[in-house]
Short mmCIF file of N, CA and C in Angstrom, two decimals:
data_model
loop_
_atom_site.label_atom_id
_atom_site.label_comp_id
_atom_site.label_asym_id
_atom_site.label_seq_id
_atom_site.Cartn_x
_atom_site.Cartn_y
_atom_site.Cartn_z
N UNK U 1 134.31 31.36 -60.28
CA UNK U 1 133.36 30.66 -61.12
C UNK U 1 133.69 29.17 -61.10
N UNK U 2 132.63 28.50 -61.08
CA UNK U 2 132.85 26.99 -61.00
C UNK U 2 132.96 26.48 -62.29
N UNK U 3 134.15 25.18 -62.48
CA UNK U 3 134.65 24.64 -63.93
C UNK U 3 133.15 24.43 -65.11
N UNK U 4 132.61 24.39 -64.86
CA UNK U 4 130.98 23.92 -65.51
C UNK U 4 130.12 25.53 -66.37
N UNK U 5 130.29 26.35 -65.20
CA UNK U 5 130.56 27.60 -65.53
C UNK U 5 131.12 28.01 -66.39
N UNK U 6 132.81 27.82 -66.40
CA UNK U 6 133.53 28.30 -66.88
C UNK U 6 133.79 27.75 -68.51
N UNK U 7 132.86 26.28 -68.56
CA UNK U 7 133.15 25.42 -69.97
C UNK U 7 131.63 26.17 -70.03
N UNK U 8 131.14 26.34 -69.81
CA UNK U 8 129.66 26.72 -70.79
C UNK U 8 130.32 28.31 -70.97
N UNK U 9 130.20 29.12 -70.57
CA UNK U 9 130.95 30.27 -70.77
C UNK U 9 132.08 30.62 -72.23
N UNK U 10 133.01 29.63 -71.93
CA UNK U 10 133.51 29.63 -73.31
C UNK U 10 132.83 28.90 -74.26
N UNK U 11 132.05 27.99 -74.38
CA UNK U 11 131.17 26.97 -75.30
C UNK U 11 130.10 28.40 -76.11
N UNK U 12 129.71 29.47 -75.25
CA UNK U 12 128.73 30.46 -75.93
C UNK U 12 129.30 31.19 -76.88
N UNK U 13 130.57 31.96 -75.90
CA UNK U 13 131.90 32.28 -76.45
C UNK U 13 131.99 31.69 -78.49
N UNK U 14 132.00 30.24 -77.89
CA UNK U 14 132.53 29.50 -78.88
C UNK U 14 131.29 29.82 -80.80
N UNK U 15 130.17 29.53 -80.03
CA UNK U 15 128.97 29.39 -81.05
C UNK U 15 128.71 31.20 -81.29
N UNK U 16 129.16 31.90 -80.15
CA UNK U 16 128.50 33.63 -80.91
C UNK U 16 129.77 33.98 -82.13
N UNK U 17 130.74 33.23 -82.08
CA UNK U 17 131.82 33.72 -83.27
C UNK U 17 131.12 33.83 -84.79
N UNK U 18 131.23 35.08 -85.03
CA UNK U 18 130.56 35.40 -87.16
C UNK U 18 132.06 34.83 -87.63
N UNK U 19 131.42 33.78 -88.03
CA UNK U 19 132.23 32.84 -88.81
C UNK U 19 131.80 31.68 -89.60
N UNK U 20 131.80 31.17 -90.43
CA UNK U 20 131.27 30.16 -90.89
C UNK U 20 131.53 28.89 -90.08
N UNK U 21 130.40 27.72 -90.45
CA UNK U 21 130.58 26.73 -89.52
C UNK U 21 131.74 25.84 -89.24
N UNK U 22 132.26 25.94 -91.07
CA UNK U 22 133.37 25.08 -91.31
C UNK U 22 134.65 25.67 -90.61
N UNK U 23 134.75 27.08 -90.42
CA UNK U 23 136.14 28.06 -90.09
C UNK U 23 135.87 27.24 -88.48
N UNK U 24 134.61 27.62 -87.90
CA UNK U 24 135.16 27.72 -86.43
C UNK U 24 134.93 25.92 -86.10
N UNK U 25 134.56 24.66 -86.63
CA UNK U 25 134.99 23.64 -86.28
C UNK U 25 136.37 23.04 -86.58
N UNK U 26 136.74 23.82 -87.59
CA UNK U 26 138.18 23.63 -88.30
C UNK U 26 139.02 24.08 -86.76
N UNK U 27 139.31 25.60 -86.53
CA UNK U 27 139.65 26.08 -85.47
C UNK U 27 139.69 25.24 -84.13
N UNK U 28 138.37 25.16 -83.97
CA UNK U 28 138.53 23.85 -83.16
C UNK U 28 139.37 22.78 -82.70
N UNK U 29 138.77 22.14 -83.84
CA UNK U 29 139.88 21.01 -84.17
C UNK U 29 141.62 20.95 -84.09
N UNK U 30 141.86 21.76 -84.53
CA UNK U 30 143.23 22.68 -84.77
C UNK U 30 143.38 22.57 -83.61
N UNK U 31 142.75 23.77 -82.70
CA UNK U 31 143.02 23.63 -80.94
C UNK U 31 143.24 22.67 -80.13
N UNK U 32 141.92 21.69 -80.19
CA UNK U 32 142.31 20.22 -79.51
C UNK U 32 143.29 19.81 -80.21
N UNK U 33 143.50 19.47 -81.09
CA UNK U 33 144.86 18.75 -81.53
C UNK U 33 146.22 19.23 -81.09
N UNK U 34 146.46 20.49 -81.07
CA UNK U 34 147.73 20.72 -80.22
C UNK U 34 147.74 20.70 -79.16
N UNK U 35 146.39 20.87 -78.32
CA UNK U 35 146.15 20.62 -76.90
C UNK U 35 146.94 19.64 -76.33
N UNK U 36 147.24 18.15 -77.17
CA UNK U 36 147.27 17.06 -76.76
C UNK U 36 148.82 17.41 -76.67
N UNK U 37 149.37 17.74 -77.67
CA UNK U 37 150.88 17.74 -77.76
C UNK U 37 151.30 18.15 -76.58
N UNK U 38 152.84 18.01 -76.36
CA UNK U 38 153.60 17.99 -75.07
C UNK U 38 154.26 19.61 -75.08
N UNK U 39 154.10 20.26 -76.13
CA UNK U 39 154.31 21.35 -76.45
C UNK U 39 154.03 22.80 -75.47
N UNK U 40 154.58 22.58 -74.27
CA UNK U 40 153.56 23.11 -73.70
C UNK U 40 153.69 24.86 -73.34
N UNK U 41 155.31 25.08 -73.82
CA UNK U 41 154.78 26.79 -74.43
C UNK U 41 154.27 26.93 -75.37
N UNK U 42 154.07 26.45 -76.20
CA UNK U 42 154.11 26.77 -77.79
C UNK U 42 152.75 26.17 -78.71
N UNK U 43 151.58 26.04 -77.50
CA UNK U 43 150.38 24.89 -78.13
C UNK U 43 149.81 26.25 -78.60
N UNK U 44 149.37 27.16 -78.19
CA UNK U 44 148.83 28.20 -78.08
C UNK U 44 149.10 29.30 -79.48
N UNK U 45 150.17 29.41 -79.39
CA UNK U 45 151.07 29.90 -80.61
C UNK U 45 150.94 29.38 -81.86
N UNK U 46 151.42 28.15 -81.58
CA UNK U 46 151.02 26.94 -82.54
C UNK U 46 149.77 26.41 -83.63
N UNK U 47 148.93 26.70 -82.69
CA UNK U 47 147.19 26.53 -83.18
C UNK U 47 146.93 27.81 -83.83
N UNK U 48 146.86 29.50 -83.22
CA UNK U 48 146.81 30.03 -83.93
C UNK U 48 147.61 30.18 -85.52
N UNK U 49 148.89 29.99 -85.40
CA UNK U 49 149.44 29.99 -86.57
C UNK U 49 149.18 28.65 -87.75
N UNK U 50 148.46 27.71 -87.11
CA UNK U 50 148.39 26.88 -88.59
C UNK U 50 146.58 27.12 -88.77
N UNK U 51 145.93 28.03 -87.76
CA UNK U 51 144.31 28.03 -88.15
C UNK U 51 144.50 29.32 -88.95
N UNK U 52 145.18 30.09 -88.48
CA UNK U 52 145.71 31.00 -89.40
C UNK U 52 145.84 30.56 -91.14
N UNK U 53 147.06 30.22 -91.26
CA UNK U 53 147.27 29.20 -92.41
C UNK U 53 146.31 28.63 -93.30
N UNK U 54 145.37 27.81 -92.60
CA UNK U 54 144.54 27.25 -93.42
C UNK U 54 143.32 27.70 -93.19
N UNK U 55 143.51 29.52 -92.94
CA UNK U 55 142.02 30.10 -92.94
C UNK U 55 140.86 29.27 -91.55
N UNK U 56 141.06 28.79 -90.97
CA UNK U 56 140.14 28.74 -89.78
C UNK U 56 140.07 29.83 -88.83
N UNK U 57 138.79 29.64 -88.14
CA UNK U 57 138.82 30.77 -86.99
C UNK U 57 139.91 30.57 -86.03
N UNK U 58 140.40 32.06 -85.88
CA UNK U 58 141.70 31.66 -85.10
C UNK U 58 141.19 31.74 -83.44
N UNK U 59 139.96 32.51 -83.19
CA UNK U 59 139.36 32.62 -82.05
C UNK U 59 139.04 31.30 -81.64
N UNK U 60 138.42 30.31 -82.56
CA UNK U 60 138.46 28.79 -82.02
C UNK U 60 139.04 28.06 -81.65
N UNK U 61 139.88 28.06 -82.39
CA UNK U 61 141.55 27.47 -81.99
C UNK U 61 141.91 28.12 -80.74
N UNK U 62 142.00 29.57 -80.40
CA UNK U 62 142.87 29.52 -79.14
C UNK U 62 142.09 29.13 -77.87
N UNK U 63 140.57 29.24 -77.98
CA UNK U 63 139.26 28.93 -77.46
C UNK U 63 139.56 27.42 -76.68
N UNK U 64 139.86 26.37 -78.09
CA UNK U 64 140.02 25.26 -77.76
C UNK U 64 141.45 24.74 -76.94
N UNK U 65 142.25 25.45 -77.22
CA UNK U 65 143.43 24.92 -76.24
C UNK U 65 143.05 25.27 -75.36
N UNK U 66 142.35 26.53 -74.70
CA UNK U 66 142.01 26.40 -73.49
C UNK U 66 141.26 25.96 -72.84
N UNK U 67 140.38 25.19 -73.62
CA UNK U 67 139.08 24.26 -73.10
C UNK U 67 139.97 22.92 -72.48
N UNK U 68 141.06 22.61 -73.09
CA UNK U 68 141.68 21.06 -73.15
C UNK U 68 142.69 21.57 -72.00
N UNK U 69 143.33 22.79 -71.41
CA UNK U 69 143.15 22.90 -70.09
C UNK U 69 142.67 22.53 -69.27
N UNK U 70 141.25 22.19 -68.93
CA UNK U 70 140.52 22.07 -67.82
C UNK U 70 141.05 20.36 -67.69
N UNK U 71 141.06 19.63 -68.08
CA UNK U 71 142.01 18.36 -67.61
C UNK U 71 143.72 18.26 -67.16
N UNK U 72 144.06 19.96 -66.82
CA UNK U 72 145.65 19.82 -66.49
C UNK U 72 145.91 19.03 -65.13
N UNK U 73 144.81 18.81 -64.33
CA UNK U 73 145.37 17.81 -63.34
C UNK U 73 145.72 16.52 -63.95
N UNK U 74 145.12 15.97 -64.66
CA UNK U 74 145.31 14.45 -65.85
C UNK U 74 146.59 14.68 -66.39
N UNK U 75 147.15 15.77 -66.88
CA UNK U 75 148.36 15.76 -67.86
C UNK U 75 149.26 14.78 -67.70
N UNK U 76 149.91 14.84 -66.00
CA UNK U 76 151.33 13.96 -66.05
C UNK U 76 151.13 12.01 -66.38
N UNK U 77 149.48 11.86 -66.23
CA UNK U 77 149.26 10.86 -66.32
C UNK U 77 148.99 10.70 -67.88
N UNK U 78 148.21 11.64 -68.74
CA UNK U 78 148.41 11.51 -70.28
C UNK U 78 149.54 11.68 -70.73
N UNK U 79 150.92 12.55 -70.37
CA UNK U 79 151.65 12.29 -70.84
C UNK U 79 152.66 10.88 -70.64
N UNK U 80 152.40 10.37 -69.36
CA UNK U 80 153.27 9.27 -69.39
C UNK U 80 152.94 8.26 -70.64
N UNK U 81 151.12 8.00 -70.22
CA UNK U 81 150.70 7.27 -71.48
C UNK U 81 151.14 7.75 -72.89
N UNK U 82 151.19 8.75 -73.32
CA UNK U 82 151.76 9.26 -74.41
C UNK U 82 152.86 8.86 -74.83
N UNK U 83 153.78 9.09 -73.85
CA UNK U 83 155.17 8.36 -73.92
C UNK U 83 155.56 7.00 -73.86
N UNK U 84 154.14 6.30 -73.34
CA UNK U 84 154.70 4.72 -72.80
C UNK U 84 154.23 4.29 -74.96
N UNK U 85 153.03 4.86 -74.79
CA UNK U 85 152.04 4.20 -76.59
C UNK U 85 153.42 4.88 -77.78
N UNK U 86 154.12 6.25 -77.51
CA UNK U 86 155.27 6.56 -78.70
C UNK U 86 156.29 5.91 -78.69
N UNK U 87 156.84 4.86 -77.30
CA UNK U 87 157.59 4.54 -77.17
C UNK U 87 157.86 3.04 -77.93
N UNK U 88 156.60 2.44 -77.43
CA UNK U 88 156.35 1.05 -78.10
C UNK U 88 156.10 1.42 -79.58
N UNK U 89 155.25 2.19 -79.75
CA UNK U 89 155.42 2.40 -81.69
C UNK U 89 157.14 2.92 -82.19
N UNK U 90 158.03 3.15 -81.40
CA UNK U 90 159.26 3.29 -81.83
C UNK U 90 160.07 2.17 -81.50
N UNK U 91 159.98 1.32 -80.87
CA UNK U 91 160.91 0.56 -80.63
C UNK U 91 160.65 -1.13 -81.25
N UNK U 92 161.97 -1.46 -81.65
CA UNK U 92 161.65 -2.76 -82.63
C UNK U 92 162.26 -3.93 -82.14
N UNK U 93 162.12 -5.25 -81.67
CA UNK U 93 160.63 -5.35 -81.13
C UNK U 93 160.29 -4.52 -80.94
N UNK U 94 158.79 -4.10 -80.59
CA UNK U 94 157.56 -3.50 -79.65
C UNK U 94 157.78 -4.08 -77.91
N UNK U 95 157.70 -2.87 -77.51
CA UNK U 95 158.02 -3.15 -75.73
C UNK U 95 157.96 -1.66 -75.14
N UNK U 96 157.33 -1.89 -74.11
CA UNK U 96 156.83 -0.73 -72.85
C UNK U 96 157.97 0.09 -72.88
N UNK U 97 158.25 1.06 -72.08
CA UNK U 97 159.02 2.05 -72.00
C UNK U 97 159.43 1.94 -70.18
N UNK U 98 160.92 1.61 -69.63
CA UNK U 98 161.09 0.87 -68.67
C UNK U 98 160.92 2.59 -68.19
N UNK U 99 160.11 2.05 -66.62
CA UNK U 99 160.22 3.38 -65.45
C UNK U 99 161.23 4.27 -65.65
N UNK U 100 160.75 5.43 -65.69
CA UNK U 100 161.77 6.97 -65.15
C UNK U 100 161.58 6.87 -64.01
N UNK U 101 163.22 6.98 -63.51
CA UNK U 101 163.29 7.90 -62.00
C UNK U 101 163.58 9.10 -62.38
N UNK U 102 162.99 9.95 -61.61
CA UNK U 102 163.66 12.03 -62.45
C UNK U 102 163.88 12.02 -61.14
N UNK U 103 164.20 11.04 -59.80
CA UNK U 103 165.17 11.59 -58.74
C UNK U 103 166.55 11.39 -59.10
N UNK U 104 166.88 10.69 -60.13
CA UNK U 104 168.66 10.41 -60.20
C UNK U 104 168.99 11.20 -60.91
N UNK U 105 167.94 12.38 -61.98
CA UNK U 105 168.57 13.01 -62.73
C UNK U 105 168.62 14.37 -62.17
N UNK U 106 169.46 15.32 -62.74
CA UNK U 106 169.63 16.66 -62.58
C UNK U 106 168.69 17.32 -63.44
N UNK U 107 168.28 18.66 -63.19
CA UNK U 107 167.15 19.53 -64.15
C UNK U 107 167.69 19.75 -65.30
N UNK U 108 169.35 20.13 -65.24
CA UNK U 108 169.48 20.25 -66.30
C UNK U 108 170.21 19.60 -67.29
N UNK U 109 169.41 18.52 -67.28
CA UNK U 109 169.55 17.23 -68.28
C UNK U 109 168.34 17.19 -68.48
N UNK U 110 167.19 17.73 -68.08
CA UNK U 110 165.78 17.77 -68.75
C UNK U 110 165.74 18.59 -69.61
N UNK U 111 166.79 19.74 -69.45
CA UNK U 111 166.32 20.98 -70.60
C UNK U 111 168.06 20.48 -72.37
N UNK U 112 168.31 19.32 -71.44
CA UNK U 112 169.31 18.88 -72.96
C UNK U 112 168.79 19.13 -74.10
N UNK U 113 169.50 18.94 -75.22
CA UNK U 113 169.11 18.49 -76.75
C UNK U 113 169.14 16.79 -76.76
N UNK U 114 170.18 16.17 -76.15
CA UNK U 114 169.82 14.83 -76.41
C UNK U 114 168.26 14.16 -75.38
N UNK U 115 168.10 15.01 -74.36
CA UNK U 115 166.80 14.68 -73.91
C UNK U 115 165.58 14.48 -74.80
N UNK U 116 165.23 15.72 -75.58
CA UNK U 116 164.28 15.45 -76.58
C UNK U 116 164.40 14.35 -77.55
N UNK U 117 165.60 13.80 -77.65
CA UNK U 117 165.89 12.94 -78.79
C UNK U 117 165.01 11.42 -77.50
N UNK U 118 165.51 11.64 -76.98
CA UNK U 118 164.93 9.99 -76.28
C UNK U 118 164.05 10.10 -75.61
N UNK U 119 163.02 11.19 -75.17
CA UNK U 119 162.02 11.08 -74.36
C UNK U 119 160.83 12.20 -75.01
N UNK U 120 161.89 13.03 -75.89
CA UNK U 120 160.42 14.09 -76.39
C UNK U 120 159.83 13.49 -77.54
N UNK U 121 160.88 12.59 -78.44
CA UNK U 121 160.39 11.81 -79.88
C UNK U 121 158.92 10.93 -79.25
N UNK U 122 159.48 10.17 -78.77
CA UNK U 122 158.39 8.98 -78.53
C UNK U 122 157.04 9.97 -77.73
N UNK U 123 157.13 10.96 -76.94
CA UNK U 123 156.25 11.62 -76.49
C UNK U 123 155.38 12.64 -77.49
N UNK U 124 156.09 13.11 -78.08
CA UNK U 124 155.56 13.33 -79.82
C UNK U 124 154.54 12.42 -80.33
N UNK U 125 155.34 11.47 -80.80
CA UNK U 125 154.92 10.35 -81.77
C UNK U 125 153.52 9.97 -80.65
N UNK U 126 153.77 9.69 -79.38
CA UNK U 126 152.43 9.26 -78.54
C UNK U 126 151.38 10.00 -78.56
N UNK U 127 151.68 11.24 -78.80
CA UNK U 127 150.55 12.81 -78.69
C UNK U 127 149.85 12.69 -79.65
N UNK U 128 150.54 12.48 -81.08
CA UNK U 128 149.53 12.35 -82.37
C UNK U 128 148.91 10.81 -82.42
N UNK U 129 148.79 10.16 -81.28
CA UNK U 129 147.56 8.68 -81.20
C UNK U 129 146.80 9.38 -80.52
N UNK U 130 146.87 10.16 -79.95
CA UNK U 130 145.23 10.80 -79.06
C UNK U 130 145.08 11.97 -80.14
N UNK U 131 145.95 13.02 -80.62
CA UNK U 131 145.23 14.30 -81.12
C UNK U 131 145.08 14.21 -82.71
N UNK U 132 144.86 13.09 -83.17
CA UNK U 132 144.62 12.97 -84.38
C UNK U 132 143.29 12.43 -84.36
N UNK U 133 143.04 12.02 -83.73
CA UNK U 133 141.01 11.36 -83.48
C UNK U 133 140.30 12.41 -82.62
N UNK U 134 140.95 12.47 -81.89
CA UNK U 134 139.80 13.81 -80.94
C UNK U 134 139.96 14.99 -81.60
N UNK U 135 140.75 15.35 -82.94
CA UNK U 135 140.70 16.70 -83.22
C UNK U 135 139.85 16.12 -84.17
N UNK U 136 139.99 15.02 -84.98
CA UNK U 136 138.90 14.99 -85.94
C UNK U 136 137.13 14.56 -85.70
N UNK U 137 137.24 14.27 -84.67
CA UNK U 137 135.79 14.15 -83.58
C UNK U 137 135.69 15.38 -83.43
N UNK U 138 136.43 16.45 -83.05
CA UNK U 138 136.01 17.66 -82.55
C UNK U 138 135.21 18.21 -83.47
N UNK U 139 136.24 18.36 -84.67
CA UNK U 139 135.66 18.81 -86.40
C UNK U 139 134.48 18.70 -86.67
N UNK U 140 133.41 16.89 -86.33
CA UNK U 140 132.20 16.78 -87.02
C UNK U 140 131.53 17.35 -85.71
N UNK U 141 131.77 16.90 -84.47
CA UNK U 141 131.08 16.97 -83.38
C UNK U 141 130.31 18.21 -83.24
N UNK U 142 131.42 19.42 -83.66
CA UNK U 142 131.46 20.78 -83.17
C UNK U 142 130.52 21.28 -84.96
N UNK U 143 130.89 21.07 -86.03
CA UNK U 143 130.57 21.45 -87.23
C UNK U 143 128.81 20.66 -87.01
N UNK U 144 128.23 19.64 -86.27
CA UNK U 144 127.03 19.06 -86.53
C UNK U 144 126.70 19.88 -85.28
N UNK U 145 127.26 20.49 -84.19
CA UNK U 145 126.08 21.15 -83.53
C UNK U 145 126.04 22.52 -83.81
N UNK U 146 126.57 23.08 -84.49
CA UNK U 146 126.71 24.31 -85.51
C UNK U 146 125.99 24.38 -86.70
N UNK U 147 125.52 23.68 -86.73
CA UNK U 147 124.63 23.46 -88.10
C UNK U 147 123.38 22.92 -87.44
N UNK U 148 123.05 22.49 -86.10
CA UNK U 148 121.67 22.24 -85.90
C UNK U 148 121.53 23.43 -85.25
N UNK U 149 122.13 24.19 -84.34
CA UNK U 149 122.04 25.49 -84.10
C UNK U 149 121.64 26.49 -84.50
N UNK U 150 122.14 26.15 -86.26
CA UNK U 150 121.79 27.21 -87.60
C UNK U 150 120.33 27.07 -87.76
N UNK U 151 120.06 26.03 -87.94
CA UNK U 151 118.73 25.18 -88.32
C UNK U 151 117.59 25.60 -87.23
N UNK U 152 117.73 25.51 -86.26
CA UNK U 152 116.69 25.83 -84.70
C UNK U 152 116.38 27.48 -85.00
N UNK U 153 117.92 28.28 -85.00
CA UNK U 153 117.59 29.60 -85.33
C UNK U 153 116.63 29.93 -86.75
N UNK U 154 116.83 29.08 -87.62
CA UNK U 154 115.93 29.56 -88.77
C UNK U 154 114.40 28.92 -88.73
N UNK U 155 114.54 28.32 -87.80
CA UNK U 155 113.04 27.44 -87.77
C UNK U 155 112.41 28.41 -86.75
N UNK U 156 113.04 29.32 -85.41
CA UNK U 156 112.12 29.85 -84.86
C UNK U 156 111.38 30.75 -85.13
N UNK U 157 109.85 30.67 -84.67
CA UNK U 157 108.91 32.19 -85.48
C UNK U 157 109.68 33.38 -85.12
N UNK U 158 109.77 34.55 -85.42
CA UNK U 158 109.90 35.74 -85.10
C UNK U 158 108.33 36.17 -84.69
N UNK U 159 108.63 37.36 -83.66
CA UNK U 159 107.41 37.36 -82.88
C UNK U 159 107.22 38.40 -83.87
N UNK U 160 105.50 38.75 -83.76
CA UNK U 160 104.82 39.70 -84.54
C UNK U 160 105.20 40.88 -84.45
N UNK U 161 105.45 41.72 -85.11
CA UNK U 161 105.12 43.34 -85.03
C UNK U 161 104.39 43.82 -84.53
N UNK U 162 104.09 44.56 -83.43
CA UNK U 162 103.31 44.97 -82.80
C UNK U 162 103.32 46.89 -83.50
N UNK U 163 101.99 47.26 -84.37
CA UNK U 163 102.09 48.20 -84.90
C UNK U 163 101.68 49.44 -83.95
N UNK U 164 101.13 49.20 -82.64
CA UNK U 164 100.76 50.25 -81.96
C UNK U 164 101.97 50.24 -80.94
N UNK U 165 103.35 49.68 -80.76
CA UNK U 165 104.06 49.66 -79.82
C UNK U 165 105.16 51.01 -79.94
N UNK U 166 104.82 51.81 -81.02
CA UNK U 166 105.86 52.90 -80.64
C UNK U 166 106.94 52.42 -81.16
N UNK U 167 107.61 51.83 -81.57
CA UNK U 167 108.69 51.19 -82.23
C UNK U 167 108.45 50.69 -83.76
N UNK U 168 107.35 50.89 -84.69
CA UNK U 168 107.46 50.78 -85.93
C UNK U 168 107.62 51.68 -86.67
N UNK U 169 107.90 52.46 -86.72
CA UNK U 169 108.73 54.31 -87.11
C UNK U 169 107.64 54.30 -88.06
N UNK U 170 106.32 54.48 -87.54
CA UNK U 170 105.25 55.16 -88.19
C UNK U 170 104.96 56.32 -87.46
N UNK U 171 104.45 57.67 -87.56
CA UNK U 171 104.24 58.89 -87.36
C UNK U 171 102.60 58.78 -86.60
N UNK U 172 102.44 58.87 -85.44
CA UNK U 172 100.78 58.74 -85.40
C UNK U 172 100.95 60.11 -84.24
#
């Protein structure tokens, strides 16, 4: 199936959920927002358990992390930015975040505890400047076409009854 496909597919997915409008844009929202994080066993997990929490659809939420998939070729380039924008909001002065080489290092100095302290903080802190606006864009975006959706369905006629069609459980 082609990516276009595959986002309308879950987008139907998304709108056939019996849920109220507010649960499944909440859900949503929820989803993209951990999407962004660097989190990247645990986005999945994550979203369900706080849409959980605060009563959102949890089907939306896991819906939406996987929608914010379809940009995983972009990642290493959002996360650098992530890290370069957490880095400068952490550091005093304010100043860029000088080049990584990950050829001088060993792997396992990526999976340290002091690693996260100097490269997962600021990559953190960078994640919530993108997933704090696009989850709350998601919220109205997704909650206003859920509600014109509602609106179209109640505005369309229902077609007539047709009383001679054999299907009005009258006896003739």
């Amino acid at each position: 199936m082609n990516p276009i496909g595959w986002l309308r597919e879950k987008w139907e997915e998304l709108v056939r959920l019996k849920d109220s409008e507010h649960a499944i844009a909440l859900g949503m929202a929820i989803g993209m927002f951990f999407g962004f994080t660097p989190l990247v066993g645990f986005k999945t997990l994550m979203a369900i358990g706080i849409a959980r929490l605060v009563r959102a659809n949890v089907l939306a939420a896991a819906i939406a992390v996987t929608l914010h998939d379809v940009f995983l070729p972009l990642f290493p380039f959002l996360l650098r930015l992530e890290y370069q924008i957490g880095y400068w909001i952490m550091s005093h002065p304010h100043e860029f975040a000088p080049r990584l080489r990950l050829a001088s290092h060993s792997i396992s100095m990526w999976f340290h505890w002091s690693t996260f302290l100097t490269v997962g903080r600021p990559l953190l802190i960078g994640s919530l400047c993108f997933a704090v606006p696009v989850g709350a864009l998601t919220y109205y975006v997704t909650l206003f076409y859920l509600r014109q959706r509602k609106q179209r369905k109640q505005k369309a006629p229902k077609p007539p009854i047709n009383p001679f069609s054999g299907t009005g459980g009258g006896s003739c």
